[in-house]
Structures are given as structure tokens and as C-alpha cells.
Short mmCIF file of C-alpha atoms in Angstrom, two decimals:
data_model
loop_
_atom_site.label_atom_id
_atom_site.label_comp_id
_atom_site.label_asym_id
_atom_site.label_seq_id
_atom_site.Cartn_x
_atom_site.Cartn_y
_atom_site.Cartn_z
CA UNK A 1 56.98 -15.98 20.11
CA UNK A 2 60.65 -15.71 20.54
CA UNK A 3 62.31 -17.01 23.66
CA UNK A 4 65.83 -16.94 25.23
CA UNK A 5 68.64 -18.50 23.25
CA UNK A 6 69.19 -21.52 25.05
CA UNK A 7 73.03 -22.11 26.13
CA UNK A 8 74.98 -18.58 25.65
CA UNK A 9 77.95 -20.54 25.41
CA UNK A 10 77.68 -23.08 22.33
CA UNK A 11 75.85 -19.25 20.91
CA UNK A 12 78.89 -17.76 20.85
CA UNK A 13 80.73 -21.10 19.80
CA UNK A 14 78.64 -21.58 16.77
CA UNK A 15 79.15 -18.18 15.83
CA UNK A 16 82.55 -18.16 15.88
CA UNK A 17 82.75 -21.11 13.51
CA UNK A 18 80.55 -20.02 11.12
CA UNK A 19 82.01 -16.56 10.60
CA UNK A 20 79.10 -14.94 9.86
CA UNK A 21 75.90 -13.56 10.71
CA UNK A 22 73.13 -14.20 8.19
CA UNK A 23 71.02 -10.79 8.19
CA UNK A 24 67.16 -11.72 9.10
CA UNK A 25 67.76 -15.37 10.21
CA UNK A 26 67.01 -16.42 13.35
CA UNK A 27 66.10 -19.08 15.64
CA UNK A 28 63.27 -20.26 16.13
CA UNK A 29 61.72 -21.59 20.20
CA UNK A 30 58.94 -21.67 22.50
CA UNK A 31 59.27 -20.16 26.20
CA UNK A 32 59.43 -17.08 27.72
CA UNK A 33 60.42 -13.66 25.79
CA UNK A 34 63.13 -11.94 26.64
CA UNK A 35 63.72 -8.82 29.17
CA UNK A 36 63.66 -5.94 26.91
CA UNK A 37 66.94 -5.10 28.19
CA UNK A 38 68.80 -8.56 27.08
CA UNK A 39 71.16 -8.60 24.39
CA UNK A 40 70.25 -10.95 22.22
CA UNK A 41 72.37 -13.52 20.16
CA UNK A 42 71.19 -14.06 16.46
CA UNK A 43 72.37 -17.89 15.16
CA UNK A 44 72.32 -19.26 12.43
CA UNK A 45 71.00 -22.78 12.65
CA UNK A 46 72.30 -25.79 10.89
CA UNK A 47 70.47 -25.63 7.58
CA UNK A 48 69.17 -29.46 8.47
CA UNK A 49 67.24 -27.46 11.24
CA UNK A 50 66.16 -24.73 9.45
CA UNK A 51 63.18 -26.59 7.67
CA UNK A 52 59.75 -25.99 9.61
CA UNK A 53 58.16 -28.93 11.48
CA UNK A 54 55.79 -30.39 9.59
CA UNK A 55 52.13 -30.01 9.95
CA UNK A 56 49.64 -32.37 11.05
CA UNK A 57 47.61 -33.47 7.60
CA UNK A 58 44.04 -32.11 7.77
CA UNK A 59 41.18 -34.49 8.72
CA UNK A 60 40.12 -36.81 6.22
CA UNK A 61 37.01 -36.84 4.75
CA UNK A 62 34.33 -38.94 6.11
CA UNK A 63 33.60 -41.98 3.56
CA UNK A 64 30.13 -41.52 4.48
CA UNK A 65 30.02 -38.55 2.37
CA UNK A 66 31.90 -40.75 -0.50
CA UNK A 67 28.29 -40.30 -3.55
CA UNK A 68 26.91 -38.12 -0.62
CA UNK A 69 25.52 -34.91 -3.39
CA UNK A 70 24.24 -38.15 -5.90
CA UNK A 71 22.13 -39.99 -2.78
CA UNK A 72 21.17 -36.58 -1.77
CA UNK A 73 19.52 -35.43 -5.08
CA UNK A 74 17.89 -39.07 -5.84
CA UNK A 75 16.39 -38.82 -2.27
CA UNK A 76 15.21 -35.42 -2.95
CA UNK A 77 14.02 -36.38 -6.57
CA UNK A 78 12.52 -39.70 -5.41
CA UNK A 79 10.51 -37.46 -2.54
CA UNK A 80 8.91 -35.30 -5.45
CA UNK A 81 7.55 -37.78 -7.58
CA UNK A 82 5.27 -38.08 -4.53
CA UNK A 83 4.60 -34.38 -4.52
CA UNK A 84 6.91 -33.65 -1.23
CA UNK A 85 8.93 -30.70 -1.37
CA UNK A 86 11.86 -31.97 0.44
CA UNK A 87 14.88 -29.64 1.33
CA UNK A 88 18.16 -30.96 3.23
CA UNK A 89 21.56 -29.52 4.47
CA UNK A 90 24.50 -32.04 6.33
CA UNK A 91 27.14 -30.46 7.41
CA UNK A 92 30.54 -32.64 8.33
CA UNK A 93 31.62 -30.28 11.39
CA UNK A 94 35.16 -31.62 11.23
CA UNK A 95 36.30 -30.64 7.67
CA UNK A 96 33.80 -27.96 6.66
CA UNK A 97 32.34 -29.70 3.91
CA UNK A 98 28.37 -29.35 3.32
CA UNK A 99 26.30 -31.11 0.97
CA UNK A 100 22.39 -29.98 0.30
CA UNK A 101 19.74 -30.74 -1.80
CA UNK A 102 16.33 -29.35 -2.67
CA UNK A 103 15.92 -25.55 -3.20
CA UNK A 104 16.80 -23.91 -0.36
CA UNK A 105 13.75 -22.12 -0.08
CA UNK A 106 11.92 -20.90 3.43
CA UNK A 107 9.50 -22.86 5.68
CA UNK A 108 7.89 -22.89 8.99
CA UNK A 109 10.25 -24.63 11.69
CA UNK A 110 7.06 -25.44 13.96
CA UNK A 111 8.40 -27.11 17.05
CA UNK A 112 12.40 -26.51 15.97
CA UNK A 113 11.23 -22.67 17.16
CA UNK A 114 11.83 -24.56 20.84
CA UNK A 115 15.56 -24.77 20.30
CA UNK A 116 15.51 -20.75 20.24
CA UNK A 117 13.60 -20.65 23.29
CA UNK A 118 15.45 -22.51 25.04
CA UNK A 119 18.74 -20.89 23.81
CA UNK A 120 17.72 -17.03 24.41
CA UNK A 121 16.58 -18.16 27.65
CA UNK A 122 19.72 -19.86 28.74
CA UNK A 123 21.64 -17.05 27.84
CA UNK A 124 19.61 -14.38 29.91
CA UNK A 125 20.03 -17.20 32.78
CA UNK A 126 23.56 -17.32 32.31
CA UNK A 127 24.05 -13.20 32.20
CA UNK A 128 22.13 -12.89 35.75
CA UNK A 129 19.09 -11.28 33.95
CA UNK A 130 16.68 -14.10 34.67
CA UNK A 131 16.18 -17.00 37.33
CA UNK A 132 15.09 -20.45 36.42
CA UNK A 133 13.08 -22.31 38.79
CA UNK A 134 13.28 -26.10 39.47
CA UNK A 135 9.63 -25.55 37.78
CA UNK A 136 11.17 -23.62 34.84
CA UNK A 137 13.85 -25.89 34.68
CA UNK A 138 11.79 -29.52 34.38
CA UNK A 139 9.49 -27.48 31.75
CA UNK A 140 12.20 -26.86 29.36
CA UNK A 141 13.53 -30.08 29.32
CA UNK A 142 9.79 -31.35 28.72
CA UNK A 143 9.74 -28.87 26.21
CA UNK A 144 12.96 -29.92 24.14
CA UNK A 145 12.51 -33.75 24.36
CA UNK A 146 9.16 -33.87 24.49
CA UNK A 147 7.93 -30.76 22.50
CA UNK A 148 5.56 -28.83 25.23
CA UNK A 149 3.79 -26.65 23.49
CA UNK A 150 2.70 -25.56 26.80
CA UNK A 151 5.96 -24.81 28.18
CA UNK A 152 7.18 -23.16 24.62
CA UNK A 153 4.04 -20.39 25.22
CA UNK A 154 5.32 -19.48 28.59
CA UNK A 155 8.73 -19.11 28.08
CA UNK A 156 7.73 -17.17 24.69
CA UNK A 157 5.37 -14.81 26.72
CA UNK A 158 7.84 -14.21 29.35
CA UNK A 159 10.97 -13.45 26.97
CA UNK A 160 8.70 -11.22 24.47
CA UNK A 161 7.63 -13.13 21.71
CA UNK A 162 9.06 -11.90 18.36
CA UNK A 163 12.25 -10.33 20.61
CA UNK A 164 13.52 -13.93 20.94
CA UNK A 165 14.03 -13.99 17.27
CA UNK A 166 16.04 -10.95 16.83
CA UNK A 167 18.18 -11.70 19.68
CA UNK A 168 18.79 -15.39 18.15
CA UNK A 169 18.98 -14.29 14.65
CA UNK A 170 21.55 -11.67 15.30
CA UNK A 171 23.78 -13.80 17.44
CA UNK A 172 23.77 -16.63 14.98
CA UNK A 173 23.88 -14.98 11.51
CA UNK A 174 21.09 -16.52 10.28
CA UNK A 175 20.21 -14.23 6.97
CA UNK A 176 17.37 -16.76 5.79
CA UNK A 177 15.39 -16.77 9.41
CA UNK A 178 12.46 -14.42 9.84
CA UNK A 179 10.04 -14.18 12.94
CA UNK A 180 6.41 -14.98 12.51
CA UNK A 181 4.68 -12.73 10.97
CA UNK A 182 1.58 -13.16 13.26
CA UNK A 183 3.59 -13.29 16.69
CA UNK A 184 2.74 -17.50 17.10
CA UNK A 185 6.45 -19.26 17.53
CA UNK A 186 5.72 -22.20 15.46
CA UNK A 187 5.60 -20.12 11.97
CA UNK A 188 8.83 -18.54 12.44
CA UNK A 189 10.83 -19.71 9.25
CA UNK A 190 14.13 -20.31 8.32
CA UNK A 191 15.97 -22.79 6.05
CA UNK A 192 17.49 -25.65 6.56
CA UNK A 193 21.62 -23.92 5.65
CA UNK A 194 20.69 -22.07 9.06
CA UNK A 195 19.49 -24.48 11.15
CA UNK A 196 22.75 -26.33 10.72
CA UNK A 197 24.52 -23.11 10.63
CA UNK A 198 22.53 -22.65 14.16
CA UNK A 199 23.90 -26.04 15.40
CA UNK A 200 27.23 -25.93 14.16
CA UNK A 201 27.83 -22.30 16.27
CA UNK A 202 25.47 -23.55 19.55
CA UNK A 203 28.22 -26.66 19.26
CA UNK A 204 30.86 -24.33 18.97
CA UNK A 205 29.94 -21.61 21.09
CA UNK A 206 30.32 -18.93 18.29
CA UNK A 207 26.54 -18.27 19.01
CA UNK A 208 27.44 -16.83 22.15
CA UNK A 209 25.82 -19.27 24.59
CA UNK A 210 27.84 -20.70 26.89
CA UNK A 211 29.54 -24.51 26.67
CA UNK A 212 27.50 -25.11 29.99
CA UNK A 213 24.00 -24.25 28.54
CA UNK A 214 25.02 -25.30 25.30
CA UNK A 215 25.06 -27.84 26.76
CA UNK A 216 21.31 -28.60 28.57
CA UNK A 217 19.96 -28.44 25.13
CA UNK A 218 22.02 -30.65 23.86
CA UNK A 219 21.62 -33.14 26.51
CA UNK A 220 17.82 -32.83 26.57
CA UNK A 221 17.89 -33.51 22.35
CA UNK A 222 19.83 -36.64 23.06
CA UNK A 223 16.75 -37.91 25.19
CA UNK A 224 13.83 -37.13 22.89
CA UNK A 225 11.39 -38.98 23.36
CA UNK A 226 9.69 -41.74 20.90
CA UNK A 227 6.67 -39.06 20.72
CA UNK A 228 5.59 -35.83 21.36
CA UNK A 229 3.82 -34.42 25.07
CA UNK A 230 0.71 -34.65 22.46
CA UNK A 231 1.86 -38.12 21.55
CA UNK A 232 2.48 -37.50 17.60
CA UNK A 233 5.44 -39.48 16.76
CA UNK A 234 8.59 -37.97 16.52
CA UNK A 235 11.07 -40.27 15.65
CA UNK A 236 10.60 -39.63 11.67
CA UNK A 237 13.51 -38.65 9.66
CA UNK A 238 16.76 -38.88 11.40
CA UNK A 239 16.31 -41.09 14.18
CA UNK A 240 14.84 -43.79 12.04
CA UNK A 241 17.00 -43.17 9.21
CA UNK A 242 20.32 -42.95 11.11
CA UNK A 243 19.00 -45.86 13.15
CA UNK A 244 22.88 -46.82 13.97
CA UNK A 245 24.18 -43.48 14.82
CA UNK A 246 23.72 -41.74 18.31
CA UNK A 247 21.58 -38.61 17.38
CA UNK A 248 20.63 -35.62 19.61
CA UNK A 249 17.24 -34.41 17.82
CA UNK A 250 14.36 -31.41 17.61
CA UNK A 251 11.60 -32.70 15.23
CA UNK A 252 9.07 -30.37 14.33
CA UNK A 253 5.55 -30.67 12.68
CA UNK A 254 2.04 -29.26 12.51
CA UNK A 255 -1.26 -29.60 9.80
CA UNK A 256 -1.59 -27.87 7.81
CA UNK A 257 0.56 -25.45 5.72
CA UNK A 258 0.25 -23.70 1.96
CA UNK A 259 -2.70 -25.35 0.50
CA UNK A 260 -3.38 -28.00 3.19
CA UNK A 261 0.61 -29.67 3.20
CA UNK A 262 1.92 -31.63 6.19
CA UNK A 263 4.90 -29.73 8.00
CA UNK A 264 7.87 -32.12 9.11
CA UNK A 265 11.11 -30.91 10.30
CA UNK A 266 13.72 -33.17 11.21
CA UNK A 267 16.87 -31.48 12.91
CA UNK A 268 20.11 -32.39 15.02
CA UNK A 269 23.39 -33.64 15.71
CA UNK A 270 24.93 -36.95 14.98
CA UNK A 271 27.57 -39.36 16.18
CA UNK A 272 29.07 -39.88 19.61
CA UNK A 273 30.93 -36.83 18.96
CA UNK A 274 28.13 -34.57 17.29
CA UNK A 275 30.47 -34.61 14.15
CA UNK A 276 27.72 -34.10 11.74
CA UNK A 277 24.70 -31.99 11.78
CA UNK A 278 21.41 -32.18 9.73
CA UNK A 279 18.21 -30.48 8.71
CA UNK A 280 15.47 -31.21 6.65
CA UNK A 281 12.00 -29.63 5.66
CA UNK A 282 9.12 -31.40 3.98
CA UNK A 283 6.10 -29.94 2.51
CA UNK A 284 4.13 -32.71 1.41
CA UNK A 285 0.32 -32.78 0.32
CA UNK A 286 0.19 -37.22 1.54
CA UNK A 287 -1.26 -37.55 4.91
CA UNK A 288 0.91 -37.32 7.91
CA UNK A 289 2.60 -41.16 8.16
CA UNK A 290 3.35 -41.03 4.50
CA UNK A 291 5.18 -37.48 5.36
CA UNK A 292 6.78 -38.56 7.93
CA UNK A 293 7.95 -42.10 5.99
CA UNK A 294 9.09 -40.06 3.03
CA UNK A 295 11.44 -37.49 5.33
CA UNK A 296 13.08 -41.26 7.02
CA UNK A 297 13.46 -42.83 3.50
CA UNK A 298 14.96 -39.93 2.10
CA UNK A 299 17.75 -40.12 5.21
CA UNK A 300 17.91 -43.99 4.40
CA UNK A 301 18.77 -43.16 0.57
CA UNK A 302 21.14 -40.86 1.48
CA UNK A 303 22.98 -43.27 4.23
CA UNK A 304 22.56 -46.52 3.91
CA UNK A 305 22.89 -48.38 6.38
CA UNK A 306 21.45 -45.61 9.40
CA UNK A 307 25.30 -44.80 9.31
CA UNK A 308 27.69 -42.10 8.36
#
């Protein structure tokens, strides 16, 4: 923006000295632009002036992602020799930079469908086109900390099942998420580069929903609870393997998928200021602790320590 040559007179002084105008130079300042019908004074500024200000560097990157893509792929690699098919995305929210392992490929995000829910829901709450109860309001924070399937249904029902997806999908971007293909929530799919693609923009508020609502969820994923409303334990994956970071989590799981596999997902945000986000997938034919041990150890190998 240009502004109002400050003091006419030493204008007109410097001017005067120098001799000369120098066509297509001129000062640069911050305030408010002049009246259209202002005559305006061009200057040439002292050429020790005339450099621009410098820029603040760019944010460093974390040393926690110093080896990051070589922990990542032993993890992963360490994961298969047990027969888990392990996929992972970590996103550092600051500079950009995303490292993944495994093959990218699709899988059911059981319980993780919740965050959607909750998010489409929000969103018609904060447009006017829906009212949340004190009732509808203690049900989806049981339903995001605790994993109410219960609650999930209902709110599913009431915003029209497969709709939920579209709406969320659209908003978001996400290219590798598809709705169920039978109409049940928890066999919607997606990958794991858009559920941290979903994070990064709820965190944001490129997804559209508010700061405000953005905001419930992420309060409620900050208080999950050691186990699910069914009691299965839900603490597998980042929790226990970021055991000395502050997380805000949606775990997801269910028995039994492609030829009798365990189902884990492990999702969320980490650090006190939600830096980093994570997501992880496992297909894995061991029973359900070993999963669930093989999702935390591959978080472990990847940051030792239970710290970025």
C-alpha cells in the first residue's frame, strides 16, 4: 500500500539536492492512501534505505524428523515380517514437510468415520440448519472420546448416512476417501495422506468448519479415554508411542477385515500446539493385542523416546 509522504517539507528539500527525479522509484510506507486528488511527491531515498527489510528466516525443521523417512520404513518393514500391513503419514504442520511409509493404499477407518460425524454435524449447527440438544451435545462428546457406536448411528441416521461423506469429502479434498459401499459408517475408507490432510484443514479451518467447532472435536480428542464405551482399549499406537507428547486422538478398530485381519487406526494431533499430525492403518492377520502392540512399536521406532 502506498501512504502519504511523510514531512512535505524535507520532500521538497531532498529533491532539490538531489537534482533529479529517478523515473519508477519511489518510497516505500505503511498508513493510509492518499485522497485521489493529492499531488503526490516521488523521492528518491538514500540508496542505504532503498534495500528491503529483511525477512524473517522460515521455521526450522523439527529435529524430530532428523532419520524420520529411515525409522519410518524400518517400522513399516519390521511390522511386515509379522504379516501387518502397516501404512503411516506425519505431517510437520509448521514447515509443510510430510514423511510416509507403507503403500498408501485404502482401508476401512472404522471408528475415525466419528470425526466426520461430528464435523458435518457441527457445521449444519453452526449454519442454523440444525439444533443440538444438551442430549445431543453429551452424546457426541461420548462419541469422540469414548467411541459410541450408539451415538455415531443416530447422528448418521439423522444427517443421511452416505450424504455425510460427500459433504466431508468435498469440503476437505480428500481424492482417496470413498463412502461405504453398504451404507454402515465404519467401512467408509480413506488413506492415511487424507486423514492428515483432514486434520491439517479442520486445524486450519480450510475445511470450512468453524475455529469454534473446530474446536469441540478437538477438545473432546484431547480427553479420550483409556478405552472404548465397549471397553476395547484404545490407547494403542500414538498415545503409547508418543507417551511424552500431549496428543488429541480418534482410534479406530473392528474384527475382522479381508480374510479375517484385525482393523487398527490410530489418528490425531500432537504437541501442546497440535504441530504435528499422524495417521496410521494396520491390517494385520495376529490377534488383536499383538495388532494393537505392533501399530505402538512401530510409533516407538519411529520416535524414540514418545517424543518429537
Amino acid at each position: 500500500m502506498r501512504g502519504r509522504p511523510s514531512g512535505p517539507v524535507a520532500a521538497i528539500a531532498a529533491i532539490a539536492i538531489a537534482g533529479l527525479v529517478v523515473a519508477g522509484c519511489q518510497a516505500q510506507s505503511h498508513g493510509t492512501p492518499p485522497d485521489s486528488d493529492t499531488p503526490q511527491v516521488t523521492v528518491v531515498a538514500p540508496q542505504n534505505n532503498a534495500l528491503p527489510m529483511p525477512q524473517a528466516p522460515p521455521e526450522a525443521p523439527s529435529a524430530g524428523f532428523d532419520g524420520l523417512d529411515a525409522r519410518t520404513k524400518q517400522a513399516i518393514a519390521d511390522a511386515a515380517k509379522a504379516g501387518a500391513d502397516i501404512s503411516v503419514v506425519v505431517m510437520d504442520r509448521t514447515t509443510g514437510q510430510t514423511i510416509s511409509g507403507g503403500d498408501g493404499s485404502t482401508f476401512p477407518i472404522a471408528s475415525v468415520v466419528k470425526l466426520f460425524i461430528a464435523d458435518d454435524l457441527l457445521l449444519q449447527e453452526s449454519k442454523g440448519q440444525t439444533t443440538l440438544s444438551p442430549a445431543d451435545r453429551k452424546a457426541l462428546d461420548v462419541m469422540l472420546r469414548s467411541s459410541d457406536d450408539g451415538a455415531a448411528q443416530n447422528f448418521w441416521d439423522r444427517l443421511g448416512g452416505n450424504a455425510v461423506i460427500a459433504r466431508v469429502k468435498a469440503r476437505y479434498g480428500l481424492s482417496g476417501t470413498t463412502a461405504p459401499y453398504n451404507g454402515h459408517w465404519d467401512v467408509t475408507t480413506s488413506t492415511a495422506s487424507d486423514l492428515v490432510r483432514y486434520y491439517d484443514m479442520l486445524l486450519d479451518g480450510s475445511g470450512g468448519l468453524p475455529p469454534e467447532q473446530a474446536s469441540i472435536i478437538m477438545g473432546d480428542l484431547a480427553q479420550s479415554t483409556p478405552t472404548g464405551i465397549d471397553g476395547y482399549p484404545q490407547r494403542f499406537g500414538i498415545p503409547e508411542g508418543l507417551f511424552a507428547e500431549p496428543v488429541a486422538v480418534k482410534q479406530g478398530w473392528f474384527c475382522c477385515w479381508n480374510g479375517g485381519n484385525q482393523l487398527h487406526v490410530s489418528t490425531g494431533a500432537i504437541g501442546p500446539d497440535r504441530r504435528y499430525v499422524l495417521a496410521m492403518g494396520s491390517l494385520d492377520p495376529t490377534g488383536a493385542a499383538a495388532a494393537r502392540d505392533r501399530m505402538t512399536q512401530v510409533v516407538k521406532t519411529m520416535f524414540p523416546g514418545g517424543k518429537i
